[in-house]
PDB file of C-alpha atoms in Angstrom:
ATOM      1  CA  UNK A   1     -35.462  40.126 -11.462  1.00 43.00           C
ATOM      2  CA  UNK A   2     -32.561  40.818  -9.116  1.00 45.00           C
ATOM      3  CA  UNK A   3     -29.032  39.438  -9.445  1.00 50.00           C
ATOM      4  CA  UNK A   4     -26.092  39.098  -7.018  1.00 54.00           C
ATOM      5  CA  UNK A   5     -22.602  39.488  -8.468  1.00 57.00           C
ATOM      6  CA  UNK A   6     -18.971  40.063  -7.491  1.00 54.00           C
ATOM      7  CA  UNK A   7     -16.327  42.568  -8.333  1.00 57.00           C
ATOM      8  CA  UNK A   8     -12.907  43.717  -7.112  1.00 58.00           C
ATOM      9  CA  UNK A   9     -12.055  40.726  -4.935  1.00 70.00           C
ATOM     10  CA  UNK A  10      -8.519  39.958  -3.718  1.00 78.00           C
ATOM     11  CA  UNK A  11      -8.058  36.259  -2.874  1.00 80.00           C
ATOM     12  CA  UNK A  12      -4.972  35.039  -0.996  1.00 88.00           C
ATOM     13  CA  UNK A  13      -3.907  31.548   0.019  1.00 91.00           C
ATOM     14  CA  UNK A  14      -0.901  30.665   2.198  1.00 95.00           C
ATOM     15  CA  UNK A  15       0.168  27.147   3.081  1.00 96.00           C
ATOM     16  CA  UNK A  16       3.094  26.000   5.233  1.00 97.00           C
ATOM     17  CA  UNK A  17       4.046  22.408   5.957  1.00 97.00           C
ATOM     18  CA  UNK A  18       6.753  20.309   7.518  1.00 98.00           C
ATOM     19  CA  UNK A  19       7.172  16.566   7.162  1.00 97.00           C
ATOM     20  CA  UNK A  20       9.399  13.696   8.158  1.00 98.00           C
ATOM     21  CA  UNK A  21       9.517  10.022   7.250  1.00 98.00           C
ATOM     22  CA  UNK A  22      11.819   7.263   8.364  1.00 98.00           C
ATOM     23  CA  UNK A  23      12.279   3.560   7.814  1.00 97.00           C
ATOM     24  CA  UNK A  24      13.632   1.237  10.496  1.00 97.00           C
ATOM     25  CA  UNK A  25      15.045  -2.225   9.737  1.00 97.00           C
ATOM     26  CA  UNK A  26      13.492  -4.639  12.232  1.00 97.00           C
ATOM     27  CA  UNK A  27      15.381  -7.584  10.704  1.00 97.00           C
ATOM     28  CA  UNK A  28      17.450  -8.020   7.538  1.00 96.00           C
ATOM     29  CA  UNK A  29      14.213  -8.647   5.603  1.00 97.00           C
ATOM     30  CA  UNK A  30      11.544  -6.669   7.520  1.00 98.00           C
ATOM     31  CA  UNK A  31      11.258  -2.867   7.696  1.00 98.00           C
ATOM     32  CA  UNK A  32       8.772  -0.470   9.293  1.00 98.00           C
ATOM     33  CA  UNK A  33       8.039   3.026   7.970  1.00 98.00           C
ATOM     34  CA  UNK A  34       6.556   5.897   9.940  1.00 98.00           C
ATOM     35  CA  UNK A  35       5.914   9.401   8.651  1.00 98.00           C
ATOM     36  CA  UNK A  36       4.054  12.570   9.495  1.00 98.00           C
ATOM     37  CA  UNK A  37       3.188  15.940   8.000  1.00 98.00           C
ATOM     38  CA  UNK A  38       1.831  19.047   9.708  1.00 98.00           C
ATOM     39  CA  UNK A  39       0.111  21.612   7.462  1.00 97.00           C
ATOM     40  CA  UNK A  40      -1.126  25.113   8.243  1.00 98.00           C
ATOM     41  CA  UNK A  41      -3.371  26.809   5.659  1.00 97.00           C
ATOM     42  CA  UNK A  42      -4.843  30.312   5.670  1.00 96.00           C
ATOM     43  CA  UNK A  43      -7.150  31.791   3.038  1.00 92.00           C
ATOM     44  CA  UNK A  44      -8.415  35.358   2.900  1.00 89.00           C
ATOM     45  CA  UNK A  45     -10.820  37.241   0.675  1.00 84.00           C
ATOM     46  CA  UNK A  46     -11.161  41.011   0.586  1.00 81.00           C
ATOM     47  CA  UNK A  47     -13.368  42.821  -1.889  1.00 77.00           C
ATOM     48  CA  UNK A  48     -16.798  43.998  -2.802  1.00 75.00           C
ATOM     49  CA  UNK A  49     -19.814  42.264  -4.234  1.00 75.00           C
ATOM     50  CA  UNK A  50     -22.954  43.809  -5.572  1.00 75.00           C
ATOM     51  CA  UNK A  51     -26.629  43.133  -6.015  1.00 75.00           C
ATOM     52  CA  UNK A  52     -28.172  44.421  -9.220  1.00 75.00           C
ATOM     53  CA  UNK A  53     -31.729  45.568  -8.645  1.00 76.00           C
ATOM     54  CA  UNK A  54     -32.904  45.513 -12.259  1.00 73.00           C
ATOM     55  CA  UNK A  55     -36.410  46.556 -11.345  1.00 76.00           C
ATOM     56  CA  UNK A  56     -35.181  49.976 -10.197  1.00 79.00           C
ATOM     57  CA  UNK A  57     -31.862  50.137 -12.099  1.00 75.00           C
ATOM     58  CA  UNK A  58     -29.541  50.251  -9.067  1.00 79.00           C
ATOM     59  CA  UNK A  59     -26.405  48.303  -8.083  1.00 78.00           C
ATOM     60  CA  UNK A  60     -26.136  47.906  -4.311  1.00 77.00           C
ATOM     61  CA  UNK A  61     -22.573  47.139  -3.132  1.00 77.00           C
ATOM     62  CA  UNK A  62     -21.725  45.006  -0.102  1.00 76.00           C
ATOM     63  CA  UNK A  63     -18.402  43.933   1.468  1.00 76.00           C
ATOM     64  CA  UNK A  64     -17.225  40.493   0.362  1.00 75.00           C
ATOM     65  CA  UNK A  65     -14.599  39.595   2.966  1.00 79.00           C
ATOM     66  CA  UNK A  66     -13.629  36.430   4.749  1.00 82.00           C
ATOM     67  CA  UNK A  67     -10.804  34.553   6.400  1.00 89.00           C
ATOM     68  CA  UNK A  68     -10.318  30.932   7.417  1.00 92.00           C
ATOM     69  CA  UNK A  69      -7.449  28.916   8.901  1.00 95.00           C
ATOM     70  CA  UNK A  70      -6.936  25.150   9.064  1.00 96.00           C
ATOM     71  CA  UNK A  71      -4.309  22.953  10.725  1.00 97.00           C
ATOM     72  CA  UNK A  72      -3.857  19.278   9.930  1.00 97.00           C
ATOM     73  CA  UNK A  73      -1.585  16.399  10.904  1.00 98.00           C
ATOM     74  CA  UNK A  74      -1.396  13.593   8.315  1.00 98.00           C
ATOM     75  CA  UNK A  75       0.490  10.358   8.908  1.00 98.00           C
ATOM     76  CA  UNK A  76       1.737   7.147   7.282  1.00 98.00           C
ATOM     77  CA  UNK A  77       2.598   3.768   8.773  1.00 98.00           C
ATOM     78  CA  UNK A  78       3.782   0.764   6.797  1.00 98.00           C
ATOM     79  CA  UNK A  79       5.650  -2.517   6.647  1.00 98.00           C
ATOM     80  CA  UNK A  80       7.929  -3.927   3.937  1.00 97.00           C
ATOM     81  CA  UNK A  81       9.253  -7.467   3.728  1.00 98.00           C
ATOM     82  CA  UNK A  82      11.757  -8.907   1.257  1.00 97.00           C
ATOM     83  CA  UNK A  83       9.968 -12.082   0.148  1.00 96.00           C
ATOM     84  CA  UNK A  84      12.940 -13.080  -2.015  1.00 95.00           C
ATOM     85  CA  UNK A  85      16.133 -11.407  -3.202  1.00 93.00           C
ATOM     86  CA  UNK A  86      14.144  -9.922  -6.120  1.00 95.00           C
ATOM     87  CA  UNK A  87      10.681  -9.384  -4.604  1.00 96.00           C
ATOM     88  CA  UNK A  88       9.358  -7.061  -1.909  1.00 97.00           C
ATOM     89  CA  UNK A  89       5.850  -7.075  -0.386  1.00 98.00           C
ATOM     90  CA  UNK A  90       4.447  -4.058   1.418  1.00 98.00           C
ATOM     91  CA  UNK A  91       1.365  -2.744   3.204  1.00 98.00           C
ATOM     92  CA  UNK A  92       0.633   0.750   4.483  1.00 98.00           C
ATOM     93  CA  UNK A  93      -2.057   3.051   5.801  1.00 98.00           C
ATOM     94  CA  UNK A  94      -1.852   6.815   5.358  1.00 98.00           C
ATOM     95  CA  UNK A  95      -3.970   9.918   5.674  1.00 98.00           C
ATOM     96  CA  UNK A  96      -4.172  13.013   3.496  1.00 96.00           C
ATOM     97  CA  UNK A  97      -5.737  16.463   3.532  1.00 94.00           C
ATOM     98  CA  UNK A  98      -6.791  19.261   1.192  1.00 94.00           C
ATOM     99  CA  UNK A  99      -7.546  22.666   2.717  1.00 93.00           C
ATOM    100  CA  UNK A 100     -11.046  24.056   2.806  1.00 91.00           C
ATOM    101  CA  UNK A 101     -11.944  27.304   1.133  1.00 88.00           C
ATOM    102  CA  UNK A 102     -14.044  30.407   1.152  1.00 84.00           C
ATOM    103  CA  UNK A 103     -17.494  30.569  -0.366  1.00 77.00           C
ATOM    104  CA  UNK A 104     -18.353  33.734  -2.213  1.00 71.00           C
ATOM    105  CA  UNK A 105     -21.071  36.156  -1.295  1.00 66.00           C
ATOM    106  CA  UNK A 106     -22.638  38.025   1.563  1.00 63.00           C
ATOM    107  CA  UNK A 107     -22.818  36.137   4.893  1.00 61.00           C
ATOM    108  CA  UNK A 108     -21.180  33.004   3.458  1.00 68.00           C
ATOM    109  CA  UNK A 109     -19.150  30.681   5.676  1.00 77.00           C
ATOM    110  CA  UNK A 110     -15.982  28.797   4.679  1.00 84.00           C
ATOM    111  CA  UNK A 111     -16.249  25.153   3.654  1.00 87.00           C
ATOM    112  CA  UNK A 112     -14.432  22.306   5.402  1.00 89.00           C
ATOM    113  CA  UNK A 113     -11.243  20.547   4.261  1.00 93.00           C
ATOM    114  CA  UNK A 114     -11.252  17.233   2.400  1.00 94.00           C
ATOM    115  CA  UNK A 115      -9.725  14.263   4.233  1.00 95.00           C
ATOM    116  CA  UNK A 116      -8.463  10.930   2.910  1.00 96.00           C
ATOM    117  CA  UNK A 117      -7.528   7.601   4.484  1.00 98.00           C
ATOM    118  CA  UNK A 118      -5.664   5.276   2.117  1.00 98.00           C
ATOM    119  CA  UNK A 119      -4.969   1.552   2.549  1.00 98.00           C
ATOM    120  CA  UNK A 120      -2.508  -0.181   0.196  1.00 98.00           C
ATOM    121  CA  UNK A 121      -0.881  -3.592  -0.271  1.00 98.00           C
ATOM    122  CA  UNK A 122       1.478  -4.408  -3.092  1.00 98.00           C
ATOM    123  CA  UNK A 123       4.640  -5.962  -4.413  1.00 97.00           C
ATOM    124  CA  UNK A 124       7.711  -4.812  -6.318  1.00 97.00           C
ATOM    125  CA  UNK A 125       9.558  -7.393  -8.367  1.00 96.00           C
ATOM    126  CA  UNK A 126      12.672  -7.682 -10.536  1.00 94.00           C
ATOM    127  CA  UNK A 127      12.373 -10.605 -12.929  1.00 93.00           C
ATOM    128  CA  UNK A 128      14.367 -12.223 -15.757  1.00 93.00           C
ATOM    129  CA  UNK A 129      17.734 -11.237 -14.292  1.00 90.00           C
ATOM    130  CA  UNK A 130      16.619  -7.597 -13.741  1.00 89.00           C
ATOM    131  CA  UNK A 131      15.428  -7.150 -17.348  1.00 93.00           C
ATOM    132  CA  UNK A 132      11.773  -6.894 -16.286  1.00 93.00           C
ATOM    133  CA  UNK A 133      10.254  -4.867 -13.470  1.00 94.00           C
ATOM    134  CA  UNK A 134       6.746  -5.880 -12.374  1.00 95.00           C
ATOM    135  CA  UNK A 135       4.965  -3.916  -9.661  1.00 97.00           C
ATOM    136  CA  UNK A 136       1.386  -4.173  -8.489  1.00 97.00           C
ATOM    137  CA  UNK A 137      -0.773  -2.548  -5.847  1.00 97.00           C
ATOM    138  CA  UNK A 138      -4.280  -2.927  -4.461  1.00 98.00           C
ATOM    139  CA  UNK A 139      -5.672   0.085  -2.665  1.00 97.00           C
ATOM    140  CA  UNK A 140      -8.805   1.329  -0.953  1.00 98.00           C
ATOM    141  CA  UNK A 141      -9.537   4.972  -0.187  1.00 96.00           C
ATOM    142  CA  UNK A 142     -12.112   6.605   2.028  1.00 95.00           C
ATOM    143  CA  UNK A 143     -12.609  10.284   1.225  1.00 93.00           C
ATOM    144  CA  UNK A 144     -14.542  12.814   3.269  1.00 90.00           C
ATOM    145  CA  UNK A 145     -15.637  15.699   1.054  1.00 83.00           C
ATOM    146  CA  UNK A 146     -17.792  18.413   2.559  1.00 73.00           C
ATOM    147  CA  UNK A 147     -18.639  21.566   0.625  1.00 64.00           C
ATOM    148  CA  UNK A 148     -21.134  22.746   3.200  1.00 59.00           C
ATOM    149  CA  UNK A 149     -20.270  25.266   5.901  1.00 54.00           C
ATOM    150  CA  UNK A 150     -19.696  23.864   9.383  1.00 55.00           C
ATOM    151  CA  UNK A 151     -22.691  23.589  11.677  1.00 58.00           C
ATOM    152  CA  UNK A 152     -23.000  26.307  14.303  1.00 57.00           C
ATOM    153  CA  UNK A 153     -22.042  25.200  17.828  1.00 55.00           C
TER     154      UNK A 153
END
């Protein structure tokens, strides 16, 4: 039986991001929020793998190297309204991102990033003369998770 293994691998991950978010008062009771985030990720792998050929007692080395880069823009948009002096209602939609990665082994391709779209509605409340805080939120997420390499063009 033969076996593929890894040894002496240097893995590096670099991530840079910038973001901004602002809220604009449309009226005294209604506000709009808009935000964005740009992310740049780079992952590299540099090392050696090996295949153990047990049948003949030999380890055959091979280069285990790879590099992948991803860029993403995530955003948020929302509304807030003061229903009363002590209660606020809100709704927002936002996106999120998690960088892909490098698969290990000979001739392996990187896998794609994970992406999220989040929908939320909720309320924030101060009750009993500010002695009780009661907050609630309903949310729905759609998540795209792909651990397979991208299809060739």
